[in-house]
Coordinates of C-alpha atoms and ligand atoms in Angstrom, one line a residue:
M6 CA 67.2 117.0 112.2
Y7 CA 69.4 116.0 109.3
D8 CA 69.2 113.2 106.8
V9 CA 72.9 112.5 107.0
V10 CA 75.7 113.6 109.5
I11 CA 79.2 113.0 108.2
V12 CA 82.1 112.7 110.7
G13 CA 85.2 114.1 109.0
G14 CA 85.2 116.4 106.0
A15 CA 88.3 115.1 104.2
L16 CA 88.3 113.1 101.0
S17 CA 86.1 110.2 102.0
G18 CA 83.5 112.3 103.9
A19 CA 83.2 115.1 101.4
S20 CA 83.0 112.5 98.6
V21 CA 79.9 110.9 100.1
A22 CA 78.3 114.3 100.4
I23 CA 78.9 115.0 96.7
L24 CA 77.6 111.6 95.6
L25 CA 74.4 112.1 97.7
L26 CA 73.7 115.7 96.8
T27 CA 74.4 115.1 93.1
E28 CA 71.5 112.5 93.1
Q29 CA 69.3 114.1 95.8
P30 CA 70.0 117.9 96.1
Q31 CA 67.3 118.3 98.8
L32 CA 69.1 116.1 101.3
R33 CA 70.0 117.8 104.6
I34 CA 73.6 116.9 105.1
L35 CA 75.9 118.1 108.0
I36 CA 79.7 117.6 107.8
V37 CA 81.5 117.9 111.1
E38 CA 85.3 118.4 110.6
K39 CA 87.7 118.6 113.5
T40 CA 90.4 120.7 111.9
Q41 CA 90.3 124.3 110.9
A42 CA 92.2 123.6 107.8
F43 CA 93.6 120.4 106.3
S44 CA 97.3 119.8 106.7
R45 CA 99.2 117.7 104.2
R46 CA 98.6 114.0 104.7
V47 CA 99.7 110.7 103.2
G48 CA 97.6 109.3 100.3
E49 CA 99.3 111.4 97.7
A50 CA 99.3 109.0 94.7
T51 CA 96.1 108.0 92.9
V52 CA 95.8 104.8 90.9
E53 CA 93.4 103.9 88.0
V54 CA 90.2 103.2 90.0
S55 CA 90.6 106.2 92.4
T56 CA 91.4 108.4 89.4
Y57 CA 88.2 107.3 87.7
F58 CA 86.3 108.1 90.9
L59 CA 87.9 111.6 91.3
R60 CA 87.4 112.5 87.6
H61 CA 84.1 110.8 86.7
Q62 CA 82.2 110.8 90.0
L63 CA 83.5 114.0 91.6
G64 CA 84.2 115.9 88.4
L65 CA 87.8 116.9 89.4
T66 CA 89.6 116.4 86.0
S67 CA 90.4 120.1 85.6
H68 CA 91.3 120.6 89.2
L69 CA 93.7 117.6 89.1
N70 CA 95.3 118.8 85.8
H71 CA 95.8 122.3 87.2
S72 CA 96.7 121.9 90.8
H73 CA 98.5 118.5 90.9
L74 CA 101.0 116.5 88.9
V75 CA 100.2 113.8 86.3
K76 CA 101.7 110.5 87.5
N77 CA 103.8 108.3 85.3
G78 CA 103.2 104.9 86.7
L79 CA 105.3 103.1 89.3
R80 CA 109.1 102.7 89.4
F81 CA 111.2 100.6 91.7
W82 CA 114.9 100.7 92.5
F83 CA 116.8 97.8 94.0
A84 CA 120.3 97.7 95.5
N85 CA 122.9 95.3 96.8
E86 CA 126.6 95.5 97.8
K87 CA 127.6 96.0 94.2
T88 CA 125.4 99.1 93.6
K89 CA 127.6 102.1 94.1
T90 CA 125.6 104.7 92.1
L91 CA 122.0 105.3 91.0
A92 CA 122.8 103.8 87.6
D93 CA 123.9 100.5 89.1
C94 CA 120.5 99.9 90.7
S95 CA 118.2 97.4 89.2
E96 CA 115.1 99.1 88.0
I97 CA 111.5 98.2 87.3
G98 CA 109.3 100.8 85.5
A99 CA 107.8 101.9 82.2
R100 CA 109.9 102.6 79.2
Y101 CA 107.3 105.2 77.9
L102 CA 104.6 107.2 79.7
S103 CA 101.6 105.6 81.3
R104 CA 98.5 105.0 79.2
L105 CA 95.8 105.7 81.7
P106 CA 95.7 108.8 83.9
A107 CA 96.7 109.0 87.5
Y108 CA 97.9 111.9 89.7
L109 CA 100.4 112.8 92.4
V110 CA 98.3 115.0 94.7
D111 CA 98.8 117.4 97.6
R112 CA 96.0 116.2 99.9
A113 CA 95.7 119.5 101.7
V114 CA 94.8 121.1 98.4
L115 CA 92.7 118.2 97.0
D116 CA 90.7 117.6 100.2
E117 CA 89.8 121.4 100.6
E118 CA 88.6 121.4 97.0
V119 CA 86.4 118.3 97.4
L120 CA 85.0 119.8 100.6
R121 CA 84.3 123.1 98.9
R122 CA 82.4 121.4 96.2
A123 CA 80.3 119.5 98.7
L124 CA 79.4 122.8 100.3
T125 CA 78.6 124.4 97.0
L126 CA 76.1 121.5 96.4
G127 CA 74.4 122.4 99.7
A128 CA 76.1 120.5 102.5
E129 CA 76.4 122.4 105.8
L130 CA 79.8 122.4 107.6
W131 CA 80.7 122.7 111.3
R132 CA 84.4 123.4 111.5
P133 CA 86.2 123.1 113.8
A134 CA 83.9 120.7 115.6
A135 CA 84.4 117.2 116.8
V136 CA 82.0 114.3 117.1
R137 CA 82.3 112.9 120.6
N138 CA 79.7 110.2 120.8
I139 CA 77.1 108.4 118.6
T140 CA 74.0 106.6 119.8
L141 CA 72.9 104.2 117.1
E142 CA 69.3 103.2 116.6
P143 CA 68.9 100.7 113.8
G144 CA 66.3 101.9 111.3
G145 CA 65.5 104.9 113.5
I146 CA 67.1 108.3 114.5
Q147 CA 70.8 108.4 115.3
R148 CA 71.9 110.8 118.0
V149 CA 75.3 112.5 117.7
T150 CA 77.1 114.5 120.4
I151 CA 79.3 117.2 118.9
K152 CA 81.8 119.6 120.6
R153 CA 81.7 122.9 118.8
G154 CA 83.7 125.7 120.6
D155 CA 82.6 125.6 124.2
L156 CA 79.3 124.0 123.4
E157 CA 78.3 120.4 123.4
L158 CA 75.4 119.9 121.0
L159 CA 73.1 117.0 120.4
V160 CA 72.2 116.5 116.7
E161 CA 69.6 114.0 115.3
T162 CA 70.0 112.3 111.9
R163 CA 68.6 109.4 110.0
W164 CA 72.1 108.4 108.8
I165 CA 75.6 108.8 110.2
V166 CA 78.6 108.3 107.9
D167 CA 81.9 107.8 109.7
A168 CA 84.7 109.3 107.6
S169 CA 87.0 110.1 110.5
G170 CA 90.0 108.3 109.1
V171 CA 92.3 106.4 111.6
A172 CA 90.3 107.9 114.4
A173 CA 87.6 105.4 113.3
V174 CA 85.2 107.0 115.8
L175 CA 82.3 104.5 115.3
A176 CA 84.3 101.3 115.0
R177 CA 86.2 102.1 118.2
Q178 CA 83.1 103.1 120.1
E179 CA 81.3 99.9 119.1
N180 CA 84.3 97.6 119.6
W181 CA 84.3 96.6 115.9
L182 CA 87.9 97.7 115.3
K183 CA 90.4 94.8 115.0
P184 CA 94.1 95.2 114.4
N185 CA 95.6 93.0 111.6
L186 CA 98.3 91.4 113.7
E187 CA 99.5 89.2 110.8
H188 CA 100.9 92.2 109.0
P189 CA 102.9 94.3 111.5
T190 CA 104.0 97.3 109.5
T191 CA 105.1 100.8 110.5
A192 CA 105.5 104.0 108.4
V193 CA 107.8 107.0 108.8
W194 CA 107.5 110.0 106.5
S195 CA 108.0 113.7 105.8
R196 CA 107.7 116.3 103.1
W197 CA 111.2 117.4 101.8
S198 CA 112.7 120.4 100.1
G199 CA 115.9 120.4 98.1
V200 CA 115.5 116.9 96.6
K201 CA 117.4 116.4 93.4
D202 CA 115.2 115.4 90.4
F203 CA 115.5 112.0 88.7
D204 CA 115.5 113.8 85.4
S205 CA 117.9 116.6 86.3
P206 CA 120.3 117.5 83.5
D207 CA 123.4 116.7 85.6
L208 CA 122.2 113.2 86.3
L209 CA 121.4 112.7 82.6
R210 CA 124.9 113.9 81.7
K211 CA 126.5 111.8 84.5
Y212 CA 124.8 108.6 83.5
P213 CA 124.0 108.8 79.8
E214 CA 123.5 105.1 79.3
W215 CA 121.1 105.1 82.3
S216 CA 119.2 108.0 80.9
R217 CA 118.7 106.3 77.5
E218 CA 116.9 103.4 79.1
C219 CA 113.7 105.3 79.7
Y220 CA 111.9 107.4 77.1
G221 CA 109.3 108.7 79.5
I222 CA 109.6 110.8 82.7
R223 CA 111.1 109.1 85.7
S224 CA 110.7 111.9 88.2
T225 CA 106.8 112.0 88.1
A226 CA 106.4 108.3 88.7
T227 CA 105.7 107.1 92.2
N228 CA 109.3 106.0 92.6
H229 CA 110.1 103.3 95.2
L230 CA 113.3 102.5 96.9
M231 CA 113.3 98.8 97.8
G232 CA 115.1 96.9 100.6
D233 CA 114.8 93.7 102.6
G234 CA 111.6 94.1 104.6
W235 CA 111.0 97.7 103.6
W236 CA 110.2 100.1 100.8
A237 CA 110.2 103.9 100.5
W238 CA 107.8 106.0 98.4
W239 CA 109.1 109.1 96.6
I240 CA 106.2 111.4 95.4
P241 CA 106.9 114.9 94.0
L242 CA 104.2 117.5 94.7
K243 CA 103.2 120.4 92.5
S244 CA 104.8 122.9 95.0
G245 CA 108.2 121.4 94.4
D246 CA 108.3 119.6 97.7
V247 CA 108.7 115.8 97.6
S248 CA 106.9 113.4 99.9
I249 CA 109.2 110.6 101.0
G250 CA 108.5 107.9 103.6
V251 CA 109.5 104.4 104.5
V252 CA 107.2 101.5 105.3
F253 CA 108.7 98.4 107.0
D254 CA 107.7 95.1 108.3
E255 CA 108.4 95.2 112.1
R256 CA 109.5 91.5 111.9
R257 CA 112.2 92.3 109.3
L258 CA 113.6 95.7 110.2
D259 CA 114.7 97.3 113.4
W260 CA 114.2 101.0 112.9
P261 CA 117.4 102.9 113.8
K262 CA 117.3 104.5 117.3
G263 CA 118.8 107.8 118.6
G264 CA 118.5 111.3 117.2
S265 CA 115.5 113.1 115.8
L266 CA 113.0 111.1 113.7
G267 CA 113.8 113.3 110.7
D268 CA 117.6 112.6 111.1
R269 CA 117.0 108.9 111.4
L270 CA 114.7 108.9 108.3
K271 CA 117.4 110.7 106.3
S272 CA 120.3 108.6 107.4
F273 CA 118.3 105.4 106.7
L274 CA 117.4 106.6 103.1
L275 CA 121.0 107.7 102.4
Q276 CA 122.1 104.1 102.7
H277 CA 120.3 103.4 99.4
P278 CA 122.2 104.6 96.3
I279 CA 119.1 106.5 95.1
G280 CA 118.8 108.3 98.4
N281 CA 122.5 108.9 98.5
E282 CA 122.4 110.5 95.1
L283 CA 119.2 112.6 95.4
L284 CA 118.9 113.4 99.1
A285 CA 122.4 114.7 99.9
E286 CA 121.2 118.3 99.9
A287 CA 117.6 117.7 100.9
Q288 CA 116.0 118.6 104.2
W289 CA 112.8 117.2 105.7
Q290 CA 110.4 119.8 106.8
E291 CA 110.3 120.7 110.5
G292 CA 106.9 119.9 112.0
D293 CA 106.0 117.6 109.2
V294 CA 107.8 114.3 110.2
H295 CA 105.5 111.5 111.1
W296 CA 105.5 108.0 112.5
R297 CA 102.6 105.5 112.5
K298 CA 102.9 102.1 114.0
H299 CA 100.9 99.0 113.4
L300 CA 99.3 100.3 110.2
P301 CA 96.6 97.7 109.3
Y302 CA 93.2 97.2 110.9
Y303 CA 89.6 96.6 109.9
S304 CA 86.1 97.0 111.2
T305 CA 84.0 93.8 111.6
T306 CA 81.0 95.9 110.5
F307 CA 80.9 98.3 107.6
V308 CA 77.2 99.4 107.3
G309 CA 73.9 99.0 109.1
D310 CA 70.5 100.6 108.9
G311 CA 71.5 104.1 109.9
F312 CA 75.3 104.1 109.6
A313 CA 78.1 103.6 107.1
L314 CA 81.9 103.5 107.6
V315 CA 84.0 104.9 104.7
G316 CA 87.7 105.3 103.9
D317 CA 90.2 104.7 106.6
A318 CA 87.4 104.7 109.2
A319 CA 86.4 101.3 107.8
A320 CA 89.8 99.7 107.4
F321 CA 93.4 100.1 106.3
L322 CA 95.7 97.5 104.9
D323 CA 98.9 98.6 103.3
P324 CA 100.0 101.7 101.3
F325 CA 102.1 99.6 98.7
Y326 CA 100.5 100.1 95.3
S327 CA 98.5 103.1 96.7
P328 CA 95.1 101.4 97.1
G329 CA 93.8 103.8 99.9
M330 CA 91.8 106.1 97.6
D331 CA 90.5 103.0 95.7
W332 CA 89.1 101.9 99.0
I333 CA 87.6 105.3 99.5
S334 CA 86.0 105.0 96.0
Y335 CA 84.4 101.7 96.9
T336 CA 83.3 102.5 100.5
A337 CA 82.0 106.0 99.6
S338 CA 80.1 104.7 96.5
S339 CA 78.5 101.8 98.5
A340 CA 77.6 104.1 101.4
A341 CA 75.9 106.6 99.1
H342 CA 74.0 103.8 97.3
L343 CA 72.7 102.4 100.5
I344 CA 71.5 105.8 101.9
L345 CA 69.8 106.6 98.6
A346 CA 68.2 103.2 98.5
Q347 CA 66.7 103.8 101.9
H348 CA 65.7 107.3 100.9
H349 CA 63.8 105.9 97.9
G350 CA 61.9 103.5 100.2
E351 CA 63.7 100.4 99.0
P352 CA 64.3 97.5 101.4
T353 CA 67.8 97.9 102.9
S354 CA 68.4 94.6 104.7
P355 CA 69.6 92.6 101.6
L356 CA 71.9 95.5 100.7
I357 CA 73.3 95.9 104.1
K358 CA 74.1 92.1 104.2
R359 CA 75.7 92.2 100.8
V360 CA 77.9 95.3 101.6
N361 CA 79.1 93.7 104.9
D362 CA 79.8 90.4 103.2
D363 CA 81.5 92.0 100.2
F364 CA 83.8 94.3 102.2
T365 CA 84.7 91.6 104.8
R366 CA 85.6 89.1 102.0
S367 CA 87.4 91.9 100.1
Y368 CA 89.7 92.9 103.0
S369 CA 90.7 89.3 103.8
R370 CA 91.3 88.2 100.2
W371 CA 93.1 91.4 99.3
F372 CA 95.5 90.8 102.2
D373 CA 96.1 87.2 101.2
A374 CA 96.5 87.8 97.5
I375 CA 98.8 90.9 97.6
Y376 CA 100.3 91.7 101.0
R377 CA 100.7 88.6 103.3
N378 CA 104.5 88.2 103.8
K379 CA 105.2 90.4 100.7
Y380 CA 107.9 92.3 102.7
D381 CA 109.9 89.0 102.6
Y382 CA 110.5 89.6 98.9
M383 CA 110.1 93.4 98.6
G384 CA 113.8 93.7 98.1
E385 CA 114.2 91.0 95.4
F386 CA 114.3 92.5 91.9
D387 CA 113.3 89.4 90.1
L388 CA 110.6 88.2 92.5
L389 CA 109.0 91.6 93.0
G390 CA 109.3 92.2 89.3
L391 CA 107.2 89.1 88.5
A392 CA 104.7 89.9 91.2
F393 CA 104.4 93.5 90.1
T394 CA 103.7 92.5 86.5
M395 CA 101.0 90.0 87.5
D396 CA 99.5 92.2 90.3
V397 CA 99.2 95.3 88.1
G398 CA 98.3 93.4 84.9
L399 CA 95.5 91.6 86.7
Y400 CA 94.4 94.8 88.4
Y401 CA 94.1 96.4 84.9
L402 CA 92.3 93.5 83.3
G403 CA 89.9 92.7 86.2
V404 CA 89.6 95.8 88.4
A405 CA 90.6 99.1 86.8
S406 CA 88.8 98.2 83.5
Q407 CA 85.5 97.7 85.2
P408 CA 84.3 101.2 85.8
F409 CA 85.5 102.3 82.4
L410 CA 83.6 99.4 80.7
R411 CA 80.5 99.2 82.9
G412 CA 80.2 102.5 84.6
P413 CA 80.2 103.6 88.3
A414 CA 78.2 100.5 89.4
A415 CA 81.6 98.8 89.4
L416 CA 82.7 101.1 92.2
R417 CA 80.4 99.2 94.5
E418 CA 82.4 96.0 93.9
P419 CA 85.5 96.1 96.0
Y420 CA 88.6 94.0 95.1
F421 CA 87.9 90.2 95.1
A422 CA 84.3 90.6 96.2
T423 CA 82.8 89.2 93.0
G424 CA 82.4 85.6 91.9
P425 CA 84.6 85.9 88.7
S426 CA 87.5 87.2 90.8
T427 CA 87.7 84.0 92.9
P428 CA 90.1 82.0 90.6
F429 CA 92.3 85.1 90.2
Y430 CA 92.4 85.5 94.0
H431 CA 93.6 81.9 94.3
W432 CA 96.2 82.4 91.6
M433 CA 97.5 85.6 93.1
R434 CA 97.5 84.2 96.6
T435 CA 99.6 81.2 95.3
Y436 CA 102.3 83.2 93.6
N437 CA 102.5 85.7 96.4
R438 CA 103.0 82.8 98.9
R439 CA 105.5 81.1 96.6
F440 CA 107.6 84.3 96.1
A441 CA 107.7 84.9 99.9
R442 CA 108.8 81.2 100.4
M443 CA 111.5 81.6 97.7
A444 CA 112.8 84.7 99.4
Q445 CA 112.8 83.0 102.8
V446 CA 115.0 80.2 101.3
R447 CA 117.3 82.8 99.7
R448 CA 117.6 84.5 103.1
A449 CA 118.4 81.2 104.9
R450 CA 121.1 80.5 102.2
G451 CA 122.5 84.0 102.3
Q452 CA 121.5 84.7 98.7
L453 CA 119.2 87.7 98.9
G454 CA 119.5 90.5 96.4
R455 CA 121.7 88.8 93.8
R456 CA 119.9 90.3 90.9
N457 CA 119.6 93.8 92.4
N458 CA 122.3 95.4 90.4
R459 CA 122.3 96.4 86.7
H460 CA 119.1 94.6 85.7
R461 CA 116.1 96.4 84.2
R462 CA 112.5 95.4 83.7
M463 CA 111.2 98.1 81.4
V464 CA 107.6 97.4 80.9
K465 CA 105.7 98.7 77.9
G466 CA 102.7 99.8 79.9
F467 CA 99.4 98.2 80.9
A468 CA 96.1 98.5 79.0
F469 CA 92.7 96.8 78.8
E470 CA 94.0 94.9 75.8
T471 CA 95.3 91.5 74.8
S472 CA 98.9 92.9 75.1
T473 CA 98.4 93.0 78.9
I474 CA 97.2 89.4 78.9
V475 CA 100.3 88.4 77.1
T476 CA 102.5 90.4 79.6
V477 CA 100.8 88.6 82.5
L478 CA 101.2 85.2 80.9
R479 CA 104.9 85.9 80.2
A480 CA 105.3 86.8 83.9
A481 CA 103.5 83.6 84.9
G482 CA 106.0 81.7 82.6
G483 CA 108.8 83.5 84.5
W484 CA 107.4 82.3 87.8
A485 CA 107.2 78.7 86.4
R486 CA 110.9 78.9 85.4
L487 CA 111.9 80.2 88.8
E488 CA 110.1 77.3 90.4
L489 CA 112.2 74.9 88.4
L490 CA 115.4 76.8 89.0
E491 CA 115.1 77.3 92.7
G492 CA 111.5 77.0 93.9
W493 CA 111.8 73.2 94.3
R494 CA 113.9 73.8 97.4
S495 CA 110.7 74.8 99.2
W496 CA 108.2 72.5 97.6
F497 CA 108.4 70.0 100.4
G498 CA 108.9 70.8 104.1
R499 CA 109.6 74.2 105.5
T500 CA 112.8 76.2 105.5
K501 CA 112.7 78.3 108.6
S502 CA 112.8 82.0 108.0
P503 CA 115.2 83.8 110.3
Ligands
LIG626 C1 102.1 105.7 105.0 C2 100.8 105.8 104.2 C3 100.9 106.1 102.8 C4 99.7 106.2 102.0 N1 99.8 106.4 100.7 C5 98.7 106.4 99.9 C6 98.8 106.6 98.5 O1 99.8 106.9 98.0 N2 97.6 106.6 97.8 C7 96.4 106.3 98.4 O2 95.4 106.3 97.7 N3 96.3 106.2 99.7 C8 97.4 106.2 100.5 N4 97.3 106.0 101.9 C9 96.0 105.9 102.4 C10 95.4 107.2 102.5 O3 96.2 108.1 103.3 C11 94.0 107.1 103.2 O4 93.3 106.1 102.7 C12 93.2 108.4 103.0 O5 93.9 109.5 103.4 C13 92.0 108.3 104.0 O6 91.2 109.4 103.8 P1 89.9 109.6 104.7 O7 89.2 110.7 104.2 O8 89.2 108.3 104.9 O9 90.6 109.9 106.2 P2 91.5 111.2 106.6 O10 92.2 111.7 105.4 O11 92.3 110.7 107.7 O12 90.4 112.2 107.1 C14 89.7 112.0 108.3 C15 89.1 113.3 108.7 O13 88.3 113.2 109.8 C16 88.5 114.2 110.8 N5 88.1 113.7 112.1 C17 88.7 112.7 112.8 N6 88.0 112.5 114.0 C18 87.0 113.4 114.0 C19 85.9 113.7 114.9 N7 85.8 113.0 116.0 N8 85.0 114.6 114.6 C20 85.1 115.3 113.4 N9 86.1 115.1 112.5 C21 87.0 114.1 112.8 C22 90.0 114.5 110.7 O14 90.3 115.8 111.1 C23 90.2 114.3 109.2 O15 90.1 115.5 108.5 C24 98.5 106.0 102.6 C25 98.4 105.7 104.0 C26 99.6 105.6 104.8 C27 99.4 105.3 106.2

């Protein structure tokens, strides 16, 4: 009999074990992990909340500094028919280095380290072993069937934590899993070798003016190649390999057919001036080319008296802005808090209701405020630039600042779950909707991408300071100006989007 059985020993599962054992070392925790060793996986860029979680809650600062790369913010590259070289691309990014820490991580390395720490604290690991079936008994003993070698074993536990990622064992079994059909996106990715560096000396010599525009480091940002209905991430790893992948809206882009997936990924990326310049000699890694269709989904239930869903097993929305490990921080923290509350004899019903309400509201508001139809304007330098400034500025002021100012309790308040976030949700949803409409009108008028060459939005960097409020307000002013210049075309009636 265990206190907690965790399905999946990767980041979200091992994190819950660490949070629990740090508070209650005597808990009997079993982690069941299907794979013998973790392979590389997507989820390679942290942001401010997830970095706080990894450093302050899991104690990984030294590991992150030694085994991964320090990230230098986000950088976006836009193209149109006039952009012939990398230096012609319009650019959004920081002029200097970032002010808060974040990392570019090799998940095979990171997840093994987090799991190792959970075992050091006293968790037991069955690996390789796979959870086959779970019988839930609210408030009672949960029964878990586990395949381990040739054996099928029945294990009893007070709590089950589902951290099985997209396998979403419990949500599928209980029919809680719903696809988010309003956001049909697909991702294709690989790890690459032989990728030219953004800061390589020959590029600095070839484009001296371009190199002088940035005083920081371009190559260790999460770089993004942007297009109409798609974007690509570009994440260097400590080993020298680079993770590069494309995410596209299935309504906006027909993924090329014919040839191997790696070939198609490369020829697609070569069409962008950045890809053309940096990927000519690069090779995707055989056996490490992946395709995932219909990315977003959510569970209608997140926790109950005896179970909790964490990380990707609870929901997935969109990888743009790298929120996946923030979601892990929120779900893992809430799951551990609930289990510890029950362990201390506190009433769990109000907590269970609050967690289910908060995460349900969070997912739906997060979608509306940030991602709904965003791929309509992903490829528009000016629209995405304004959205990026307000999205990230408001994230800094209202979200990322919270654990730093108030401590880890803020990690139990997912995006847009709290009362004070409501006006900001409405504001963000409005400008996101307006930018999508403006892009739809531009598309209908054949005017997409006109500012995608030779413009730069070099931001000073975000902080929990008045300067960021000013930056956000300036972007809001830019939005108002755009409304007067062209937004009026879609104020009344609908312009049909092709
Ligand atoms: C294209 C793309 C790009 C992304 N980029 C980012 C990013 O830059 N930053 C970011 O923060 N997030 C990103 N994400 C999200 C991120 O990958 C996930 O949020 C994160 O990896 C989820 O971690 P997890 O531990 O919940 O699940 P996983 O990492 O999927 O781990 C689940 C574990 O459960 C095990 N398992 C599965 N079934 C069973 C079973 N039946 N029994 C036992 N074990 C089982 C698996 O073997 C696995 O080890 C991205 C996602 C996508 C799709």
